[in-house]
XYZ file of C-alpha atoms in Angstrom:
668
model
C 10.001 -26.468 -6.871
C 12.739 -28.110 -8.928
C 14.884 -31.206 -8.582
C 17.761 -32.777 -10.494
C 15.741 -35.908 -11.208
C 12.054 -36.547 -10.694
C 10.902 -40.086 -10.033
C 9.377 -41.262 -13.366
C 6.149 -42.486 -11.766
C 5.652 -39.177 -10.004
C 6.398 -37.243 -13.171
C 3.822 -39.271 -15.108
C 1.229 -38.429 -12.462
C 1.916 -34.726 -12.922
C 1.915 -34.956 -16.711
C -1.449 -36.768 -16.735
C -3.244 -34.257 -14.485
C -6.115 -32.303 -15.996
C -5.785 -29.338 -13.621
C -3.091 -26.735 -13.089
C -1.979 -26.986 -9.437
C -0.843 -23.377 -9.485
C -4.397 -22.163 -10.087
C -5.541 -23.986 -6.975
C -2.519 -22.853 -4.951
C -3.455 -19.230 -5.599
C -6.905 -19.931 -4.120
C -5.487 -21.617 -1.020
C -3.124 -18.732 -0.310
C -5.522 -15.877 -1.102
C -4.232 -14.785 -4.472
C -1.048 -14.380 -6.477
C 0.321 -11.533 -4.346
C 0.099 -13.436 -1.063
C 1.441 -16.594 -2.698
C 4.424 -14.696 -4.105
C 5.111 -13.216 -0.670
C 4.925 -16.665 0.929
C 7.431 -18.106 -1.530
C 9.842 -15.203 -1.198
C 9.704 -15.548 2.571
C 10.477 -19.262 2.247
C 13.380 -18.521 -0.107
C 14.783 -15.981 2.354
C 14.632 -18.388 5.276
C 15.721 -21.632 3.624
C 18.656 -20.048 1.793
C 20.021 -18.680 5.081
C 22.662 -20.987 6.619
C 21.901 -19.613 10.096
C 18.685 -21.647 10.160
C 20.351 -24.943 9.324
C 21.353 -27.647 11.785
C 21.678 -31.396 12.051
C 18.271 -33.154 11.969
C 16.363 -32.601 15.202
C 15.706 -36.350 15.410
C 19.381 -36.808 16.209
C 19.444 -34.201 19.020
C 18.813 -34.608 22.732
C 15.922 -32.670 24.269
C 18.299 -30.094 25.761
C 19.960 -29.639 22.371
C 16.582 -29.203 20.688
C 15.569 -26.557 23.233
C 18.816 -24.630 22.744
C 18.470 -24.852 18.963
C 14.956 -23.459 19.234
C 16.183 -20.510 21.303
C 19.054 -19.919 18.866
C 16.845 -19.876 15.783
C 14.124 -17.818 17.462
C 16.595 -15.142 18.534
C 18.143 -15.018 15.060
C 14.714 -14.742 13.478
C 13.960 -11.642 15.554
C 17.233 -9.932 14.632
C 16.802 -10.664 10.919
C 13.125 -9.755 10.711
C 13.604 -6.088 9.845
C 15.719 -6.901 6.786
C 12.747 -8.703 5.210
C 10.854 -5.440 4.701
C 7.378 -5.769 3.182
C 7.498 -9.574 3.285
C 6.214 -9.146 6.842
C 3.273 -6.768 6.602
C 1.063 -8.036 9.414
C 0.849 -10.328 12.423
C -0.009 -13.386 10.314
C 3.112 -12.825 8.211
C 5.153 -12.646 11.412
C 3.802 -15.962 12.667
C 4.454 -17.554 9.251
C 8.019 -16.225 9.254
C 8.813 -17.510 12.742
C 7.293 -20.883 11.884
C 9.456 -21.153 8.762
C 12.591 -20.076 10.592
C 12.100 -22.270 13.637
C 9.507 -24.905 12.767
C 7.837 -26.421 15.787
C 10.873 -25.672 17.947
C 10.069 -21.968 17.993
C 10.577 -20.527 21.449
C 8.218 -17.623 20.819
C 5.098 -19.338 19.471
C 2.915 -18.555 22.494
C 4.395 -15.056 22.680
C 3.505 -14.346 19.045
C 0.018 -15.810 19.183
C -1.556 -15.632 22.628
C 0.509 -13.208 24.716
C 0.740 -10.514 22.061
C -2.945 -10.914 21.190
C -3.974 -10.472 24.829
C -1.830 -7.382 25.318
C -3.243 -5.832 22.148
C -6.886 -6.695 22.858
C -7.237 -6.417 26.612
C -4.641 -3.996 27.982
C -5.311 -0.319 28.463
C -3.840 2.819 29.969
C -0.462 2.647 31.702
C -0.068 -1.110 31.262
C -0.566 -0.902 27.510
C 1.896 1.963 27.278
C 4.434 0.050 29.375
C 4.213 -3.351 27.698
C 2.860 -3.226 24.157
C 5.949 -1.949 22.361
C 8.254 -4.104 24.468
C 6.117 -7.110 23.548
C 6.245 -6.299 19.841
C 10.016 -5.679 20.013
C 10.713 -8.900 21.955
C 12.223 -6.916 24.824
C 10.074 -9.169 26.979
C 8.888 -12.701 26.174
C 5.439 -13.738 27.336
C 3.315 -16.834 27.809
C -0.308 -17.534 28.748
C -0.721 -19.278 32.114
C -4.240 -20.614 32.357
C -4.199 -24.394 32.828
C -3.496 -25.787 36.286
C -2.647 -29.228 37.608
C -6.210 -29.710 38.776
C -8.197 -27.833 36.135
C -7.964 -27.084 32.429
C -11.144 -26.687 30.416
C -13.270 -25.841 33.476
C -12.075 -22.259 33.894
C -14.358 -21.433 36.794
C -12.587 -24.145 38.755
C -9.148 -22.514 38.526
C -7.707 -22.022 42.013
C -4.964 -19.392 41.617
C -5.996 -16.296 43.568
C -5.401 -12.565 43.182
C -6.433 -10.589 46.310
C -6.502 -6.819 45.967
C -4.743 -4.796 48.688
C -6.096 -1.203 48.587
C -3.447 -0.015 51.057
C -0.652 -0.624 48.550
C -2.817 -0.728 45.398
C -1.415 -4.137 44.559
C -2.733 -7.608 43.820
C -1.313 -10.421 45.900
C -1.147 -13.643 43.870
C -1.020 -17.104 45.409
C -1.147 -20.772 44.486
C -3.053 -21.961 47.571
C -3.082 -25.690 46.754
C -0.948 -28.216 44.894
C -3.632 -28.455 42.218
C -3.533 -24.687 41.705
C -0.018 -24.972 40.246
C -0.017 -23.592 36.711
C 0.891 -26.504 34.452
C 1.525 -26.869 30.699
C 1.926 -23.278 29.411
C 4.416 -23.271 26.545
C 7.734 -21.455 27.081
C 6.936 -21.019 30.779
C 9.663 -23.270 32.165
C 12.848 -21.488 31.111
C 12.113 -18.921 28.398
C 9.410 -16.406 29.293
C 9.999 -13.272 31.301
C 6.292 -12.505 31.719
C 2.976 -14.335 31.741
C -0.683 -13.516 31.480
C -1.931 -15.372 34.574
C -5.616 -16.238 34.951
C -6.680 -16.062 38.599
C -9.746 -15.697 40.800
C -10.137 -11.985 41.556
C -10.940 -11.032 45.161
C -11.663 -7.461 46.193
C -13.617 -5.956 49.065
C -14.185 -9.447 50.431
C -15.887 -10.829 47.332
C -14.750 -13.165 44.554
C -15.491 -11.876 41.040
C -14.302 -14.929 39.111
C -11.499 -15.455 36.625
C -9.579 -12.414 35.392
C -6.241 -12.007 33.568
C -3.172 -10.381 35.152
C 0.268 -9.650 33.710
C 2.934 -11.087 35.983
C 6.681 -10.627 35.580
C 8.360 -13.966 36.208
C 12.062 -13.357 35.723
C 14.554 -10.527 36.081
C 15.209 -8.625 32.883
C 18.862 -8.367 33.923
C 19.939 -11.945 34.714
C 16.746 -13.949 33.940
C 16.550 -15.318 37.497
C 13.068 -16.023 38.844
C 11.667 -13.249 41.037
C 10.817 -13.574 44.766
C 7.553 -15.406 45.299
C 7.910 -17.172 41.919
C 8.713 -20.870 41.595
C 8.774 -22.212 38.056
C 10.410 -24.766 35.806
C 10.004 -27.301 33.020
C 7.431 -30.116 33.439
C 9.595 -32.742 31.730
C 9.373 -34.847 28.538
C 6.044 -35.116 26.756
C 4.442 -37.089 23.915
C 5.821 -34.502 21.464
C 7.183 -30.940 21.298
C 10.436 -31.994 22.939
C 12.056 -28.621 22.321
C 9.309 -26.679 24.092
C 9.763 -25.896 27.771
C 6.155 -26.358 28.830
C 6.300 -25.265 32.425
C 4.868 -25.097 35.925
C 4.390 -21.994 38.050
C 3.670 -21.469 41.732
C 3.001 -18.058 43.281
C 3.655 -17.261 46.931
C 2.394 -13.844 48.058
C 3.714 -12.361 44.844
C 2.679 -8.716 44.485
C 1.958 -6.892 41.243
C 0.763 -3.289 40.670
C -2.982 -2.699 40.316
C -2.540 -1.632 36.683
C -1.170 -5.100 35.828
C -4.732 -6.364 35.746
C -5.948 -6.339 32.144
C -8.736 -3.784 32.505
C -10.136 -3.073 29.082
C -13.459 -4.742 29.927
C -13.504 -4.994 33.735
C -11.807 -2.733 36.272
C -10.732 -2.517 39.881
C -10.545 1.080 41.143
C -7.833 2.218 43.579
C -10.243 1.775 46.504
C -11.090 -1.784 45.373
C -14.437 -1.057 43.715
C -15.080 -3.598 40.984
C -16.713 -2.859 37.614
C -17.811 -5.968 35.742
C -17.399 -6.423 31.968
C -20.399 -5.865 29.666
C -20.201 -9.562 28.768
C -18.445 -12.241 30.826
C -17.372 -14.044 27.628
C -15.065 -11.133 26.746
C -12.531 -12.518 29.220
C -12.106 -15.619 27.043
C -11.613 -13.895 23.684
C -8.050 -15.145 23.284
C -9.186 -18.761 23.484
C -11.713 -18.110 20.725
C -8.911 -16.710 18.569
C -6.665 -19.710 19.232
C -9.509 -22.124 18.466
C -9.911 -20.480 15.076
C -6.178 -21.012 14.552
C -6.563 -24.693 15.458
C -9.110 -25.082 12.644
C -6.432 -23.691 10.348
C -3.827 -26.030 11.844
C -6.179 -28.956 11.218
C -6.394 -28.084 7.537
C -2.633 -27.733 7.139
C -1.910 -30.815 9.238
C -4.149 -33.063 7.162
C -2.798 -31.467 3.983
C 0.737 -32.432 5.042
C -0.318 -35.975 5.884
C -2.116 -36.564 2.597
C 0.738 -35.006 0.620
C 3.231 -37.450 2.117
C 0.967 -40.476 1.746
C -0.248 -39.763 -1.803
C 3.183 -38.923 -3.216
C 4.696 -42.012 -1.615
C 1.801 -44.156 -2.856
C 2.544 -42.939 -6.384
C 6.209 -43.909 -6.042
C 5.788 -47.185 -4.165
C 5.093 -50.286 -6.255
C 3.892 -53.419 -4.537
C 2.578 -56.963 -5.202
C 2.232 -58.018 -8.809
C -1.441 -58.666 -9.519
C -0.658 -61.451 -12.004
C 2.598 -63.410 -12.335
C 5.055 -61.659 -14.610
C 3.214 -58.329 -14.689
C 4.849 -55.153 -13.320
C 4.020 -54.341 -9.726
C 1.311 -51.638 -9.696
C 1.704 -48.314 -7.958
C 0.113 -48.540 -4.532
C -1.939 -45.491 -5.474
C -3.634 -47.536 -8.203
C -5.278 -49.878 -5.698
C -8.882 -48.807 -4.956
C -8.434 -49.707 -1.285
C -5.538 -47.234 -1.008
C -7.585 -44.582 -2.773
C -10.480 -45.272 -0.405
C -8.161 -44.627 2.556
C -6.578 -41.453 1.238
C -8.886 -39.604 -1.156
C -11.648 -38.871 1.385
C -8.919 -37.444 3.656
C -7.651 -35.315 0.777
C -11.203 -34.026 0.223
C -11.453 -33.373 3.964
C -8.260 -31.304 3.880
C -9.778 -29.083 1.195
C -13.065 -28.825 3.078
C -11.118 -27.732 6.174
C -9.100 -25.190 4.181
C -12.284 -23.493 3.075
C -13.988 -23.603 6.475
C -10.920 -22.252 8.291
C -11.052 -19.209 6.043
C -14.696 -18.771 7.045
C -13.781 -19.207 10.713
C -11.024 -16.583 10.584
C -13.245 -14.165 8.653
C -16.053 -14.589 11.195
C -13.672 -14.039 14.095
C -12.394 -10.811 12.518
C -15.915 -9.490 11.861
C -17.229 -10.317 15.343
C -14.079 -8.978 17.011
C -14.565 -5.668 15.198
C -18.215 -5.611 16.304
C -17.056 -6.157 19.899
C -14.632 -3.243 19.593
C -17.586 -1.159 18.418
C -19.626 -2.180 21.463
C -21.831 -4.745 19.686
C -21.824 -8.036 21.630
C -24.754 -9.765 19.900
C -22.689 -12.434 18.140
C -20.332 -13.443 20.966
C -22.240 -16.638 21.768
C -22.474 -17.579 18.107
C -18.717 -17.110 17.694
C -18.040 -19.189 20.791
C -20.326 -21.985 19.550
C -18.815 -21.850 16.066
C -15.175 -21.872 17.191
C -15.726 -24.549 19.839
C -17.583 -26.900 17.507
C -15.246 -26.499 14.527
C -12.133 -26.760 16.692
C -13.336 -30.082 18.080
C -14.694 -31.451 14.795
C -11.666 -30.604 12.637
C -8.964 -31.533 15.146
C -10.503 -34.936 15.849
C -10.840 -35.682 12.131
C -7.249 -34.638 11.447
C -5.925 -36.594 14.415
C -7.542 -39.783 13.121
C -6.678 -38.980 9.516
C -2.957 -38.583 10.166
C -2.742 -42.071 11.611
C -4.561 -43.472 8.576
C -2.060 -41.664 6.341
C 0.851 -43.132 8.318
C -0.465 -46.687 8.146
C -1.148 -46.304 4.416
C 2.626 -45.899 3.966
C 3.330 -49.355 5.396
C 6.464 -50.010 7.415
C 8.330 -46.932 6.193
C 5.613 -44.749 7.703
C 6.856 -45.844 11.133
C 10.292 -44.299 10.546
C 10.931 -40.824 11.894
C 12.201 -40.030 8.398
C 8.632 -40.310 7.084
C 7.644 -37.208 9.044
C 4.544 -38.917 10.448
C 5.652 -39.633 14.031
C 6.548 -35.996 14.616
C 3.569 -34.674 12.651
C 1.181 -36.802 14.700
C 2.593 -36.138 18.170
C 2.849 -32.416 17.484
C -0.718 -32.202 16.170
C -2.570 -34.416 18.627
C -2.541 -31.943 21.567
C -4.890 -29.768 19.492
C -7.621 -32.175 20.618
C -7.111 -31.301 24.272
C -5.603 -27.846 24.647
C -7.676 -24.672 24.432
C -10.610 -26.812 25.520
C -10.965 -30.596 25.560
C -13.007 -31.551 22.521
C -15.902 -33.294 24.253
C -16.379 -30.339 26.596
C -16.271 -27.912 23.678
C -18.924 -29.875 21.789
C -21.124 -29.787 24.882
C -20.720 -26.006 25.016
C -21.677 -25.779 21.343
C -24.659 -28.041 22.024
C -25.939 -25.770 24.793
C -25.895 -22.892 22.331
C -27.735 -25.028 19.765
C -30.453 -26.107 22.218
C -30.921 -22.501 23.276
C -31.079 -21.354 19.640
C -33.637 -24.039 18.799
C -35.928 -22.785 21.547
C -35.507 -19.179 20.468
C -36.188 -20.128 16.852
C -39.441 -21.816 17.837
C -40.486 -18.581 19.561
C -39.923 -16.683 16.326
C -36.626 -15.007 17.247
C -34.243 -14.136 14.435
C -31.234 -16.451 14.702
C -27.672 -15.632 13.554
C -26.372 -17.060 10.288
C -24.746 -20.311 11.390
C -27.903 -21.471 13.211
C -30.549 -19.737 11.082
C -31.758 -23.120 9.783
C -33.061 -23.886 13.284
C -35.806 -21.321 12.675
C -37.267 -23.752 10.136
C -39.124 -26.934 10.947
C -38.370 -30.432 9.736
C -41.205 -30.344 7.204
C -39.733 -27.235 5.587
C -36.286 -28.803 5.455
C -37.685 -31.973 3.916
C -39.567 -29.911 1.337
C -36.348 -28.118 0.369
C -34.553 -31.438 0.014
C -37.342 -32.746 -2.201
C -37.314 -29.607 -4.330
C -33.653 -30.241 -5.072
C -34.616 -33.580 -6.580
C -33.208 -36.916 -5.475
C -29.987 -36.881 -7.451
C -27.800 -38.005 -4.578
C -24.747 -36.299 -6.074
C -26.475 -32.905 -6.349
C -24.675 -30.489 -3.961
C -27.949 -28.732 -3.085
C -29.543 -31.998 -2.025
C -26.471 -33.021 -0.044
C -26.504 -29.746 1.913
C -30.231 -30.181 2.550
C -29.691 -33.735 3.822
C -26.959 -32.609 6.219
C -29.163 -29.770 7.397
C -32.051 -32.113 8.207
C -29.715 -34.536 9.950
C -28.287 -31.750 12.132
C -31.703 -30.367 13.011
C -33.089 -33.780 13.916
C -30.084 -34.542 16.105
C -30.455 -31.186 17.881
C -34.205 -31.728 18.321
C -33.615 -35.230 19.686
C -31.027 -34.007 22.191
C -33.240 -31.071 23.185
C -36.169 -33.431 23.770
C -33.974 -35.552 26.036
C -33.028 -32.485 28.046
C -36.675 -31.512 28.425
C -37.645 -35.062 29.394
C -35.027 -35.073 32.140
C -36.266 -31.729 33.419
C -39.836 -32.999 33.498
C -38.595 -35.698 35.848
C -37.414 -33.047 38.276
C -33.785 -32.575 37.285
C -32.427 -29.056 37.145
C -30.943 -27.784 33.868
C -27.396 -28.811 34.756
C -28.479 -32.340 35.650
C -30.652 -32.623 32.548
C -27.819 -31.499 30.271
C -25.491 -34.001 31.882
C -27.955 -36.870 31.438
C -28.393 -35.970 27.757
C -24.686 -35.260 27.168
C -24.059 -38.184 24.787
C -26.895 -36.997 22.544
C -25.741 -33.390 22.852
C -22.240 -34.256 21.636
C -23.736 -36.068 18.660
C -25.906 -33.028 17.887
C -22.977 -30.594 18.056
C -20.932 -32.885 15.851
C -23.717 -33.048 13.247
C -24.057 -29.250 13.314
C -20.304 -28.753 12.838
C -20.269 -31.310 10.029
C -23.077 -29.379 8.332
C -21.121 -26.122 8.575
C -18.145 -27.701 6.796
C -20.302 -29.207 4.040
C -22.368 -26.052 3.546
C -19.306 -23.812 3.477
C -17.579 -26.081 0.934
C -20.640 -25.797 -1.311
C -20.762 -22.015 -0.937
C -17.088 -21.718 -1.885
C -17.685 -23.815 -4.993
C -20.319 -21.335 -6.093
C -18.122 -18.311 -5.357
C -14.874 -19.433 -7.001
C -13.995 -18.002 -10.404
C -11.825 -20.779 -11.800
C -11.330 -22.817 -14.947
C -13.952 -25.384 -15.818
C -11.497 -28.250 -15.307
C -10.658 -27.107 -11.801
C -14.300 -26.458 -10.966
C -15.149 -29.998 -12.080
C -12.380 -31.445 -9.914
C -13.397 -29.416 -6.863
C -16.993 -30.525 -7.372
C -15.786 -34.120 -7.297
C -13.906 -33.368 -4.083
C -17.017 -31.833 -2.546
C -19.113 -34.815 -3.568
C -16.571 -37.236 -2.130
C -16.402 -35.359 1.169
C -20.173 -35.113 1.556
C -21.003 -38.622 0.345
C -18.256 -40.285 2.367
C -19.498 -38.404 5.426
C -22.950 -39.907 4.899
C -21.575 -43.446 4.677
C -19.634 -42.917 7.913
C -22.734 -41.584 9.718
C -25.352 -43.583 7.830
C -27.236 -44.570 10.975
C -28.151 -40.940 11.678
C -29.480 -40.507 8.133
C -31.384 -43.794 8.254
C -32.976 -43.645 11.690
C -35.174 -40.652 10.880
C -35.877 -41.651 7.299
C -33.755 -38.876 5.827
C -32.340 -41.509 3.487
C -33.517 -45.020 2.673
C -31.357 -48.112 2.865
C -31.345 -48.293 -0.916
C -30.113 -44.696 -1.142
C -27.311 -45.299 1.362
C -26.178 -48.312 -0.675
C -26.202 -46.137 -3.797
C -24.125 -43.507 -2.000
C -21.528 -46.116 -1.022
C -21.212 -47.024 -4.699
C -20.967 -43.364 -5.743
C -18.018 -42.961 -3.370
C -16.236 -45.878 -5.058
C -17.013 -44.470 -8.514
C -15.507 -41.105 -7.599
C -12.137 -42.603 -6.663
C -10.782 -43.188 -10.219
C -12.041 -39.753 -11.273
C -9.985 -38.124 -8.523
C -7.052 -40.504 -9.096
C -5.897 -38.667 -12.225
C -5.411 -35.420 -10.268
C -4.410 -36.821 -6.881
C -0.756 -35.774 -7.064
C -1.663 -32.406 -8.583
C -4.111 -31.802 -5.735
C -1.429 -32.343 -3.098
C 1.144 -30.374 -5.097
C -1.305 -27.473 -4.891
C -0.732 -27.300 -1.124
C 2.713 -25.960 -2.072
C 4.718 -27.565 0.716
C 8.441 -27.204 0.205
C 10.490 -30.218 1.196
C 11.932 -28.239 4.105
C 8.414 -27.642 5.429
C 7.083 -31.122 4.730
C 10.152 -32.636 6.425
C 9.502 -36.108 5.030
C 11.689 -38.438 3.018
C 8.570 -40.267 1.802
C 6.817 -37.102 0.673
C 9.681 -35.500 -1.240
C 8.667 -33.461 -4.280
C 11.157 -35.336 -6.483
C 9.966 -38.743 -5.273
C 13.517 -40.075 -4.798
C 12.460 -41.934 -1.696
C 14.770 -44.928 -1.536
C 18.026 -43.051 -2.171
C 17.144 -40.527 0.520
C 16.038 -43.190 3.029
C 19.474 -44.794 2.792
C 21.175 -41.402 3.012
C 19.101 -40.513 6.080
C 20.008 -43.768 7.822
C 23.716 -43.305 7.122
C 23.579 -39.858 8.762
C 22.494 -41.364 12.098
C 24.990 -40.670 14.911
C 24.819 -44.379 15.709
C 26.633 -44.987 12.410
C 29.589 -42.678 13.105
C 31.782 -45.681 13.824
C 31.738 -49.234 12.541
C 32.069 -50.625 16.062
C 30.147 -48.907 18.841
C 31.991 -48.256 22.155
C 29.440 -50.449 23.940
C 30.944 -53.466 22.188
C 34.138 -53.410 24.248
C 32.282 -52.515 27.441
C 29.451 -55.033 27.346
C 29.042 -57.118 24.208
C 32.590 -58.427 23.817
C 32.780 -59.789 27.411
C 29.440 -61.532 26.847
C 30.438 -63.069 23.504
C 33.888 -64.115 24.705
C 32.989 -65.292 28.201
C 33.428 -69.017 27.435
C 36.524 -68.840 25.222
C 38.958 -69.559 28.070
C 37.138 -72.831 28.728
C 37.753 -74.170 25.216
């Protein structure tokens, strides 16, 4: 990244850093080769005039949608010329994101629709659709959520009745609440959809299954008979995306359009169930792992903007006549931002673990080994909820830390926030996901007590509290020791899970069934799942520190980041550490002071640590977070480019304002 002139304050921050940001960037992006590919891909996209337009903030919603379609179509036609810069599916998603940003028309097609066709189709359907999907000869979406139901999949009302006489499924939306609602690119763009519906055959319902449904003609794009669909209207964010609705009225599809890799319906209507019911929901698990990644990148963007701007912004002389300090030099500003910066790094490391685990378990499933499906579901659900909530809150803190300018669309925060926040509710509402994780934890705790071997992420539940306390003691009581911190988080998680489990058992002893008992204990269960997910992030961060082969200066800085993340987490959840005697009041007070003492140590590398995220200005899309730090010049330039400033006098003056101002002149 280069600029004609770097803001002097920002340059001094970079000159004073003790670490090389490039060394850390190579870790974030999986090595020099992948980093070089990323940068070449960015150069190819951002040097291409076909991807340029006026700022989206100055477009209407219809103009944004059309611009998204334009860029998405161009990206497809230019993809082949990029050669080995696009070697796999992840490269493809990165390319389309660079080319189109969050106005991509094919985001759901690239992620969910293509994944489903690859993983769950078979036979004639796979032969018919897979290559067309890859070639963008058809555009697909994923139609799961309905007006009346989202996270509760068993409650979905769309039906698919099998007709053995014609070997077709007849799909219907039998109620208003069965209307498919929210799928991205459904309203105007997609030609096909994977539709989740209740399968009926031979007079029996077999639950939710996925079906490929053609929505629009491949000749003129008109909706097909029995299909009613459209755009659901403006939303909190994602103005360019045509999130849509879909109603089905006796719409027939061939039998082979059911995705039958794991469950089948024979020509005569005989149903064969999948080896594991959870296999139907594999795509959601994949997307949840991607949301963990999005949480890391989202918080990284927010902290980059806020920390760079805080280094440039000077405010409030401390003593009369002295220069105004950089906002970043105030401990209160550091206390707002540095724990979020540490969190971004913690999430970067745990998202790599999440993606790796998904790949391993998915391969095991392909090999017929289903033993880790529940663990993967619990892991992805808990981390999706934990990381997206933390990022959602963190982005607003970053915005407010930028003062009034953070409220401007030019800061990048309004768009960043409204585009990220749906991660907390789609692909599973966070509270519901934590409850699902908690059920897995309670079950694992019981199995561990019976001596069963538990999978890696819950193996600590095979221990007892005494053993965990002994391990914590063996690590000493240096409250900054990473081993002790992991042990403390482990005991906290186990105690929270035990407490919630005891509440479930107490409710059952009073005569409630399991469902009622889980509901009564749900507040405690959410807290337990949250503590478990928090532990996974802390433990994974520590493991990565031990694995990394880096310079001593960088290792020292990353250790400080780990300590800040873990210690700050304790101060924010101190009640849970205090109530069971895991920590004493004196120790919690000491930890609060350690957090404050870490801030100036991290201060020297704060700008270098956000530079390591390697966001180009085009990606960051923020005047406040510019790499060159020339904030004020660009704020004025941005304001002057507003369409409202095209003329000195707006047409509304003559129509409305002038008559008002001049209404009494004739009386004088």
